[in-house]
Coordinates of C-alpha atoms in Angstrom, one line a residue:
Chain X
M16 CA -142.3 -113.4 71.6
A17 CA -141.0 -110.4 69.3
E18 CA -140.5 -111.8 65.7
I19 CA -136.8 -112.7 64.7
I20 CA -135.7 -112.0 61.4
I21 CA -132.9 -113.7 60.6
K22 CA -131.3 -112.5 57.3
D23 CA -130.6 -114.9 54.9
E24 CA -127.7 -112.6 53.0
Q25 CA -124.8 -114.9 52.9
N26 CA -126.8 -118.0 52.0
L27 CA -128.3 -116.4 48.9
P28 CA -128.8 -119.6 46.4
Q29 CA -126.3 -119.4 43.2
D30 CA -127.3 -122.8 41.3
E31 CA -130.5 -124.9 40.9
Q32 CA -129.6 -127.5 43.8
D33 CA -128.9 -124.5 46.2
I34 CA -132.0 -122.9 45.1
T35 CA -133.6 -126.0 46.0
V36 CA -131.9 -126.5 49.1
H37 CA -133.2 -122.9 49.8
L38 CA -137.1 -123.8 49.4
L39 CA -136.6 -126.8 51.0
L40 CA -135.7 -125.1 54.0
E41 CA -138.2 -122.3 53.7
V42 CA -141.2 -125.2 53.8
L43 CA -139.3 -127.0 56.6
Y44 CA -139.5 -123.3 58.3
H45 CA -143.0 -121.7 56.9
K46 CA -144.7 -125.0 56.7
Y47 CA -143.9 -127.1 59.8
G48 CA -142.1 -124.5 62.0
Y49 CA -138.6 -125.9 62.2
D50 CA -136.0 -123.2 60.8
F51 CA -133.0 -124.6 59.9
R52 CA -132.1 -121.4 57.2
N53 CA -129.2 -120.4 59.9
Y54 CA -127.0 -124.0 59.9
S55 CA -124.1 -124.7 57.8
R56 CA -125.3 -124.6 54.6
A57 CA -122.9 -127.2 53.4
H58 CA -124.0 -129.3 56.3
I59 CA -127.3 -129.0 55.6
K60 CA -127.0 -129.9 51.7
R61 CA -124.8 -132.7 52.7
R62 CA -127.5 -134.3 54.8
L63 CA -130.3 -133.4 52.0
L64 CA -128.3 -134.5 49.7
R65 CA -127.8 -138.2 51.3
R66 CA -131.4 -138.5 52.1
M67 CA -132.4 -137.9 48.5
A68 CA -130.2 -140.7 47.6
L69 CA -131.2 -143.3 50.3
D70 CA -134.9 -142.4 49.4
K71 CA -133.9 -142.7 45.7
F72 CA -135.3 -139.4 44.5
E73 CA -134.2 -138.3 41.1
D74 CA -133.2 -135.0 42.4
L75 CA -133.3 -132.8 45.0
E76 CA -136.4 -130.8 43.0
A77 CA -138.6 -134.0 43.7
M78 CA -138.0 -133.7 47.7
L79 CA -140.1 -130.5 47.6
P80 CA -143.9 -131.7 46.8
A81 CA -142.8 -134.8 49.1
L82 CA -142.1 -132.6 51.8
L83 CA -144.8 -130.6 51.5
R84 CA -147.5 -133.7 51.5
D85 CA -145.8 -136.0 53.6
K86 CA -145.3 -135.9 57.3
E87 CA -142.8 -138.9 56.8
L88 CA -140.4 -137.1 54.7
L89 CA -140.7 -134.3 57.4
E90 CA -139.6 -136.9 60.2
Q91 CA -136.9 -138.2 58.4
L92 CA -135.2 -134.8 57.8
L93 CA -135.7 -133.8 61.5
A94 CA -133.8 -137.2 62.3
D95 CA -131.5 -136.4 59.7
L96 CA -130.7 -132.9 60.6
S97 CA -130.7 -133.7 64.1
I98 CA -127.9 -136.4 64.3
N99 CA -125.4 -135.6 66.5
A100 CA -122.4 -138.0 66.9
T101 CA -122.4 -138.6 70.7
E102 CA -121.3 -141.3 73.1
M103 CA -121.2 -141.6 77.1
F104 CA -118.6 -139.4 78.5
R105 CA -117.2 -138.2 75.1
D106 CA -114.0 -136.5 75.9
P107 CA -113.6 -138.4 79.4
S108 CA -110.8 -135.5 80.5
F109 CA -114.4 -132.9 80.1
Y110 CA -115.8 -134.8 82.6
K111 CA -112.9 -135.1 84.9
R112 CA -113.1 -131.5 84.8
L113 CA -116.7 -131.6 85.3
M114 CA -116.9 -133.6 88.4
S115 CA -113.6 -132.6 90.3
E116 CA -114.0 -128.6 89.6
V117 CA -117.3 -127.4 88.3
L118 CA -120.3 -129.8 90.4
P119 CA -118.2 -129.3 93.5
V120 CA -118.8 -125.6 93.2
L121 CA -122.4 -126.3 92.7
R122 CA -122.9 -128.0 95.8
T123 CA -123.1 -125.5 97.5
Y124 CA -126.7 -124.1 96.0
P125 CA -129.6 -125.4 97.5
Q126 CA -131.3 -126.7 94.4
I127 CA -128.8 -127.3 91.3
R128 CA -130.6 -127.1 87.6
I129 CA -128.7 -128.1 84.3
W130 CA -129.5 -127.7 81.3
I131 CA -128.5 -130.1 78.3
V132 CA -128.8 -128.9 75.2
G133 CA -129.2 -130.6 71.7
C134 CA -129.6 -133.8 73.9
S135 CA -129.9 -136.0 71.0
S136 CA -130.1 -140.1 72.3
G137 CA -129.6 -138.7 75.9
E138 CA -125.8 -140.2 76.4
E139 CA -124.5 -136.9 77.6
V140 CA -127.7 -137.0 79.8
Y141 CA -126.9 -139.9 81.4
S142 CA -123.6 -139.1 81.6
V143 CA -123.9 -136.2 84.0
A144 CA -126.5 -137.9 85.9
I145 CA -124.3 -140.6 86.5
L146 CA -121.7 -138.1 87.9
L147 CA -124.6 -136.5 89.9
K148 CA -124.9 -139.5 91.6
E149 CA -121.4 -140.5 92.3
L150 CA -121.3 -137.1 94.1
E151 CA -124.7 -137.6 96.2
L152 CA -125.8 -134.3 94.3
Y153 CA -128.4 -136.1 92.1
E154 CA -130.9 -135.7 95.0
K155 CA -131.4 -131.9 94.6
S156 CA -130.7 -131.7 91.3
T157 CA -132.9 -131.4 87.9
V158 CA -131.4 -131.9 84.4
Y159 CA -133.3 -130.6 81.7
A160 CA -132.9 -132.5 78.4
T161 CA -133.9 -130.7 75.6
D162 CA -134.0 -131.3 71.6
F163 CA -136.3 -130.3 69.0
N164 CA -136.6 -133.5 67.7
E165 CA -139.8 -135.1 69.6
K166 CA -139.1 -138.7 68.3
I167 CA -135.4 -138.5 69.4
L168 CA -136.5 -137.6 72.8
I169 CA -138.9 -140.7 73.6
S170 CA -135.3 -142.4 72.7
A171 CA -133.8 -140.3 75.0
K172 CA -136.0 -141.1 77.8
E173 CA -136.0 -145.1 77.4
G174 CA -131.7 -144.9 77.5
I175 CA -131.8 -148.2 76.1
Y176 CA -128.3 -148.2 74.2
P177 CA -127.1 -151.6 72.1
I178 CA -124.6 -153.5 74.1
E179 CA -121.7 -153.7 71.5
L180 CA -121.2 -149.9 72.6
I181 CA -121.0 -150.9 76.2
K182 CA -117.3 -151.7 76.5
G183 CA -116.0 -147.8 74.9
Y184 CA -118.6 -146.2 77.3
T185 CA -117.3 -147.7 80.3
R186 CA -113.7 -147.2 79.4
N187 CA -114.7 -143.5 78.9
Y188 CA -116.6 -143.9 82.6
Q189 CA -113.7 -145.4 84.4
L190 CA -111.4 -142.3 82.5
S191 CA -113.6 -139.6 83.3
G192 CA -112.6 -140.6 87.1
G193 CA -115.5 -142.4 87.7
L194 CA -115.8 -144.1 91.5
S195 CA -118.1 -147.4 91.2
S196 CA -118.9 -149.7 88.0
F197 CA -120.3 -148.9 85.2
S198 CA -122.4 -152.0 85.2
D199 CA -124.0 -150.6 88.9
Y200 CA -126.2 -148.4 86.5
Y201 CA -127.8 -150.5 83.5
V202 CA -129.1 -154.0 83.3
T203 CA -128.7 -155.7 80.1
K204 CA -131.5 -157.4 78.0
Y205 CA -131.3 -159.2 75.1
S206 CA -128.7 -157.2 73.0
C207 CA -129.0 -153.9 75.2
A208 CA -128.3 -152.1 78.3
K209 CA -131.1 -150.2 79.8
F210 CA -130.3 -147.2 82.0
I211 CA -131.7 -147.7 85.6
N212 CA -134.8 -145.9 86.6
G213 CA -133.0 -144.4 89.2
L214 CA -131.3 -142.1 87.0
K215 CA -133.7 -141.1 85.5
E216 CA -135.7 -139.8 88.3
N217 CA -134.8 -136.0 88.2
I218 CA -134.2 -135.7 84.4
V219 CA -137.3 -133.8 82.5
F220 CA -136.8 -134.3 78.9
A221 CA -138.8 -131.8 77.3
S222 CA -139.0 -130.2 73.5
H223 CA -136.8 -127.0 72.8
N224 CA -135.8 -125.4 69.5
L225 CA -133.2 -123.4 70.2
V226 CA -133.7 -120.8 67.3
T227 CA -137.3 -120.4 68.2
D228 CA -138.1 -120.6 72.0
S229 CA -137.2 -118.6 74.5
S230 CA -134.8 -119.4 77.1
F231 CA -134.9 -120.9 81.0
I232 CA -134.3 -119.2 84.2
N233 CA -131.6 -120.1 87.3
M234 CA -129.8 -122.2 85.2
H235 CA -126.5 -123.3 87.2
L236 CA -125.1 -125.4 84.4
I237 CA -125.2 -125.3 80.5
L238 CA -124.1 -128.2 78.2
C239 CA -124.1 -127.3 74.7
R240 CA -121.5 -129.6 73.5
N241 CA -121.2 -129.7 69.3
V242 CA -124.3 -128.1 68.9
M243 CA -123.3 -124.5 67.9
I244 CA -120.7 -125.9 65.3
Y245 CA -123.6 -126.3 62.8
F246 CA -124.8 -122.8 63.5
D247 CA -123.8 -119.5 61.5
K248 CA -122.8 -116.3 63.2
V249 CA -126.1 -114.9 63.5
L250 CA -127.7 -118.0 65.2
K251 CA -124.9 -118.8 67.2
N252 CA -125.5 -115.2 68.8
R253 CA -129.1 -115.8 69.4
V254 CA -128.6 -118.7 70.8
L255 CA -125.7 -117.5 73.1
R256 CA -128.1 -114.5 74.3
L257 CA -130.4 -117.2 75.5
F258 CA -127.8 -118.9 77.3
H259 CA -126.5 -115.5 79.1
E260 CA -130.3 -114.8 79.9
S261 CA -131.0 -118.5 81.6
L262 CA -127.7 -118.8 83.4
N263 CA -127.5 -117.3 87.1
G264 CA -124.1 -115.2 87.6
G265 CA -121.1 -116.9 88.3
C266 CA -122.4 -120.4 86.4
F267 CA -120.9 -122.1 84.1
L268 CA -121.3 -122.7 80.4
C269 CA -119.6 -125.9 78.7
L270 CA -118.9 -126.5 74.6
G271 CA -117.5 -129.0 72.8
T272 CA -114.0 -129.2 72.6
K273 CA -113.2 -126.9 69.4
E274 CA -115.6 -124.6 70.6
N275 CA -115.0 -121.4 72.0
L276 CA -116.7 -117.6 72.1
S277 CA -114.1 -115.4 70.4
G278 CA -115.7 -113.9 67.5
T279 CA -119.3 -113.4 69.2
D280 CA -121.1 -110.8 70.9
F281 CA -120.7 -112.6 74.2
E282 CA -117.2 -113.0 74.6
D283 CA -117.1 -110.5 77.1
K284 CA -119.7 -111.6 78.9
F285 CA -118.5 -114.8 80.0
S286 CA -114.7 -115.5 81.7
V287 CA -112.7 -118.7 80.9
F288 CA -112.8 -121.3 83.2
A289 CA -111.0 -124.0 81.8
E290 CA -109.9 -123.2 78.8
N291 CA -109.1 -126.4 77.7
E292 CA -112.2 -128.0 78.5
R293 CA -114.6 -125.0 77.4
I294 CA -115.6 -124.6 80.4
Y295 CA -117.0 -120.8 80.8
K296 CA -118.5 -118.8 83.5
K297 CA -120.7 -116.4 83.4
K298 CA -119.7 -112.9 84.6
L299 CA -121.5 -111.5 87.6
I300 CA -121.2 -107.8 85.8
Chain T
M9 CA -107.9 -120.4 35.5
S10 CA -107.2 -118.3 37.9
Y11 CA -107.3 -120.8 41.5
K12 CA -109.1 -119.9 44.7
A13 CA -108.5 -122.6 46.9
I14 CA -106.4 -125.8 47.6
A15 CA -108.0 -129.0 49.3
I16 CA -105.1 -131.4 50.6
G17 CA -106.2 -135.1 51.9
A18 CA -103.5 -137.6 53.5
S19 CA -103.5 -140.6 56.0
A20 CA -100.6 -142.8 57.2
G21 CA -97.3 -140.8 56.1
G22 CA -99.1 -137.9 55.8
V23 CA -97.5 -135.5 58.4
E24 CA -94.4 -136.1 56.2
A25 CA -96.0 -135.2 53.0
I26 CA -97.8 -132.3 54.3
R27 CA -94.5 -131.0 56.0
K28 CA -92.6 -130.9 52.9
I29 CA -94.8 -129.2 50.5
L30 CA -96.0 -126.8 53.1
S31 CA -92.3 -126.2 54.1
A32 CA -91.7 -125.2 50.7
L33 CA -94.3 -122.3 50.3
P34 CA -93.4 -119.0 50.8
S35 CA -95.2 -116.8 53.6
D36 CA -96.9 -114.7 50.9
F37 CA -98.6 -117.7 48.9
P38 CA -101.8 -116.1 48.1
L39 CA -104.4 -119.1 48.3
P40 CA -106.1 -120.7 51.2
I41 CA -105.2 -124.3 51.9
L42 CA -108.2 -126.6 53.6
I43 CA -106.4 -130.3 55.3
A44 CA -107.7 -133.3 56.0
Q45 CA -105.3 -135.4 57.7
H46 CA -106.2 -138.8 59.1
L47 CA -105.2 -138.2 63.0
Q48 CA -106.0 -140.3 66.5
A49 CA -108.9 -138.4 68.1
Q50 CA -107.4 -136.2 70.7
K51 CA -107.7 -133.1 72.1
N52 CA -105.0 -131.3 71.8
S53 CA -103.3 -132.5 68.7
H54 CA -100.4 -130.0 68.1
T55 CA -101.0 -129.5 65.0
E56 CA -100.3 -126.3 64.9
D57 CA -97.4 -126.1 66.8
Y58 CA -95.4 -128.8 64.7
F59 CA -96.5 -127.0 61.5
R60 CA -95.4 -123.8 62.5
K61 CA -91.4 -125.0 63.3
Y62 CA -91.2 -125.8 59.6
C63 CA -93.3 -123.3 58.0
R64 CA -93.4 -119.7 56.7
I65 CA -97.0 -119.4 55.4
C66 CA -99.9 -119.1 57.8
I67 CA -100.7 -122.5 59.8
K68 CA -104.0 -122.5 62.0
E69 CA -106.9 -125.5 63.2
A70 CA -109.8 -125.2 61.8
E71 CA -112.9 -123.6 63.9
S72 CA -116.5 -123.2 63.0
N73 CA -117.4 -120.3 61.0
M74 CA -113.3 -119.0 60.2
E75 CA -112.8 -117.2 57.5
I76 CA -110.8 -118.9 54.7
K77 CA -108.2 -116.4 53.8
G78 CA -105.5 -116.7 51.0
G79 CA -101.8 -117.5 52.7
T80 CA -103.4 -119.4 55.5
V81 CA -103.4 -123.5 56.0
Y82 CA -106.5 -124.5 57.6
F83 CA -106.0 -128.0 59.2
A84 CA -109.4 -130.1 60.3
P85 CA -109.4 -130.5 64.0
P86 CA -109.1 -134.5 65.0
D87 CA -112.3 -136.4 65.2
Y88 CA -114.5 -133.6 63.4
H89 CA -114.8 -133.2 59.6
L90 CA -114.1 -129.5 58.1
L91 CA -116.3 -128.5 55.3
A92 CA -115.7 -125.4 53.2
E93 CA -119.0 -123.2 52.7
K94 CA -120.0 -121.1 49.9
N95 CA -119.9 -118.1 51.9
G96 CA -115.9 -118.2 52.5
T97 CA -116.2 -119.8 55.8
L98 CA -115.5 -122.9 57.4
S99 CA -117.6 -125.8 59.1
L100 CA -117.1 -128.4 61.3
S101 CA -119.4 -131.6 61.9
T102 CA -119.5 -134.3 64.5
E103 CA -121.3 -136.5 62.2
G104 CA -120.7 -140.2 61.6
K105 CA -117.2 -141.5 60.4
V106 CA -116.8 -141.3 56.7
N107 CA -114.6 -144.0 55.4
Y108 CA -114.0 -145.0 58.8
S109 CA -112.5 -141.4 59.5
R110 CA -113.7 -138.5 60.8
P111 CA -111.9 -135.6 59.7
S112 CA -113.0 -137.4 56.2
I113 CA -111.3 -136.4 53.5
D114 CA -114.2 -137.1 50.7
V115 CA -116.6 -134.8 53.1
L116 CA -113.8 -131.1 52.5
F117 CA -113.2 -131.9 48.8
E118 CA -116.9 -132.8 48.0
T119 CA -118.0 -129.8 50.1
A120 CA -115.0 -127.6 48.9
A121 CA -116.1 -128.6 45.0
D122 CA -119.6 -127.1 46.2
A123 CA -117.8 -124.0 47.1
Y124 CA -115.1 -123.3 44.5
E125 CA -116.2 -125.7 41.7
S126 CA -113.4 -125.1 38.7
K127 CA -111.0 -122.7 40.8
L128 CA -110.1 -125.4 43.5
A129 CA -107.0 -128.0 43.4
G130 CA -107.5 -131.2 45.0
I131 CA -104.4 -133.0 46.2
I132 CA -104.5 -137.0 47.3
L133 CA -101.4 -138.3 49.4
T134 CA -100.2 -140.9 50.8
G135 CA -102.8 -143.0 53.0
A136 CA -104.0 -146.7 53.7
S137 CA -107.6 -146.0 53.0
N138 CA -109.7 -145.0 50.0
D139 CA -111.1 -141.8 51.9
G140 CA -110.9 -139.1 49.3
S141 CA -111.1 -141.0 45.8
R142 CA -114.9 -140.0 45.8
G143 CA -114.1 -136.1 46.5
L144 CA -111.4 -136.0 44.2
A145 CA -113.6 -137.6 41.6
E146 CA -116.4 -134.9 42.9
I147 CA -113.4 -132.0 42.4
K148 CA -113.1 -133.3 38.5
R149 CA -116.7 -133.5 38.1
R150 CA -117.0 -129.7 38.9
G151 CA -113.8 -128.8 36.3
G152 CA -111.1 -128.6 39.5
L153 CA -107.7 -129.7 39.2
C154 CA -106.9 -132.8 40.2
I155 CA -103.3 -133.9 41.7
V156 CA -102.1 -137.2 43.1
Q157 CA -99.3 -137.8 44.6
D158 CA -97.5 -141.1 42.0
P159 CA -98.2 -144.1 44.5
K160 CA -94.7 -145.1 43.7
T161 CA -93.3 -142.5 45.8
A162 CA -96.1 -142.5 48.6
F163 CA -95.1 -143.7 51.7
M164 CA -98.4 -146.1 51.7
E165 CA -99.6 -146.6 48.1
T166 CA -103.3 -147.1 48.8
M167 CA -104.8 -143.8 48.9
P168 CA -103.6 -142.5 45.5
A169 CA -103.5 -145.8 43.8
S170 CA -107.2 -145.8 45.0
A171 CA -108.1 -142.2 43.7
L172 CA -106.2 -142.8 40.1
K173 CA -108.4 -145.9 39.8
L174 CA -111.7 -143.7 39.8
I175 CA -110.6 -140.8 37.9
N176 CA -108.0 -139.7 35.6
A177 CA -105.8 -137.6 37.3
D178 CA -104.8 -134.2 35.7
Y179 CA -101.1 -134.5 37.5
V180 CA -99.6 -137.6 39.0
L181 CA -96.3 -136.2 40.9
S182 CA -93.6 -136.6 43.2
L183 CA -94.1 -134.4 46.6
E184 CA -91.2 -132.1 44.6
E185 CA -93.0 -131.9 41.8
I186 CA -96.7 -131.3 43.4
V187 CA -94.6 -128.3 45.6
D188 CA -93.3 -126.9 41.9
L189 CA -96.8 -126.6 40.5
L190 CA -98.3 -125.2 43.8
V191 CA -96.0 -122.6 43.3
K192 CA -96.7 -121.7 40.1
L193 CA -100.6 -122.5 40.7
P194 CA -101.5 -118.7 41.9
K195 CA -100.0 -117.4 38.3
L196 CA -102.0 -120.0 36.2

């Protein structure tokens, strides 16, 4: 794959702490292959400072040798930097629209391929899987759930969530227009709810790094919600190119409630399908 | 001094307080204003529409990578944190709630303090939580200007009172006095 050089001009470090943040990111990239250099710098700094305080490092500089030597800190930082506050059927009106207007369109395809980007702990994935089941589209669908964090993929695969969250999830499910009973989809054990195997059969959990990896193909629906808010403009454009290449013409891209395509290189390559829900359609030409 | 930006945090009673402040500012007010107002999480907050009815200054809901421009007010969208970047843009985040809030005033103030250092004025208004106190302390630590609404004049005094417990503000003012100071700020 051709090497993409992402200019760091906008993020030139100005003081010692910033220099250290810059160096930590360079280590993450050059030593471990995880590229956060084009993420929102303020967000990155906050996460690093939080980890510094939690692990009681004297200062950010002290994290450098630790990161160079210690896989544990690496794993911890990857977890810190990939946290995406997510819940089942977050933004029920979005899922309602998905169920009533987007998925029925996809019914016409013999096979449906769906990509859920930055799936984190999997709540969005199981939400979509449930909708597919209820529309009787599940059998001919494959859902690709990707994240760069391999640890979180393992937990997403398990599909186990604390029972305290289920009440809120149930309400969200109902508001999204769920047709049956949310409890049909999980079994409870101790203080946890585990999603049934029937929901997992057609889900492929895979490691994929938006910054460095290449596109998928022939996707009918891509969900990338509240992931690109962490990217700077350069990375956002790179990722949109990936999505554009991965989608079939006339197929759908879904963003988070406060995200859009304006100001990006791909504004003109998508039409707006549902403005309020940030659902876009790849133009045919 | 030459301030470069203003950051405002408010909670319960904040809409009214912010309206009083913003509606008094001229359309050519030169500085950007970043606001974290605690609101119920909802998709269409109608914030822009509401404030535009009363204000001459430009009102916007913040978007990721949006450039921060003078003479414009940027509101954090409901259920997102608002962060100020050193490169003069805004970022959003869906990270966990801070002080039970998203948007959190601490998140805005701390990132703005990092971005603008001493060239930032931070204002804590009415509210029922203590979100924003630590953020204002960070602004103070960086040499910025710290303004707190006089708790006696606030709809809910908890938030300004909490800030005053943590730091010595540069000014403790009523809303009208805050307006007077803001109008003078670009010339300071």
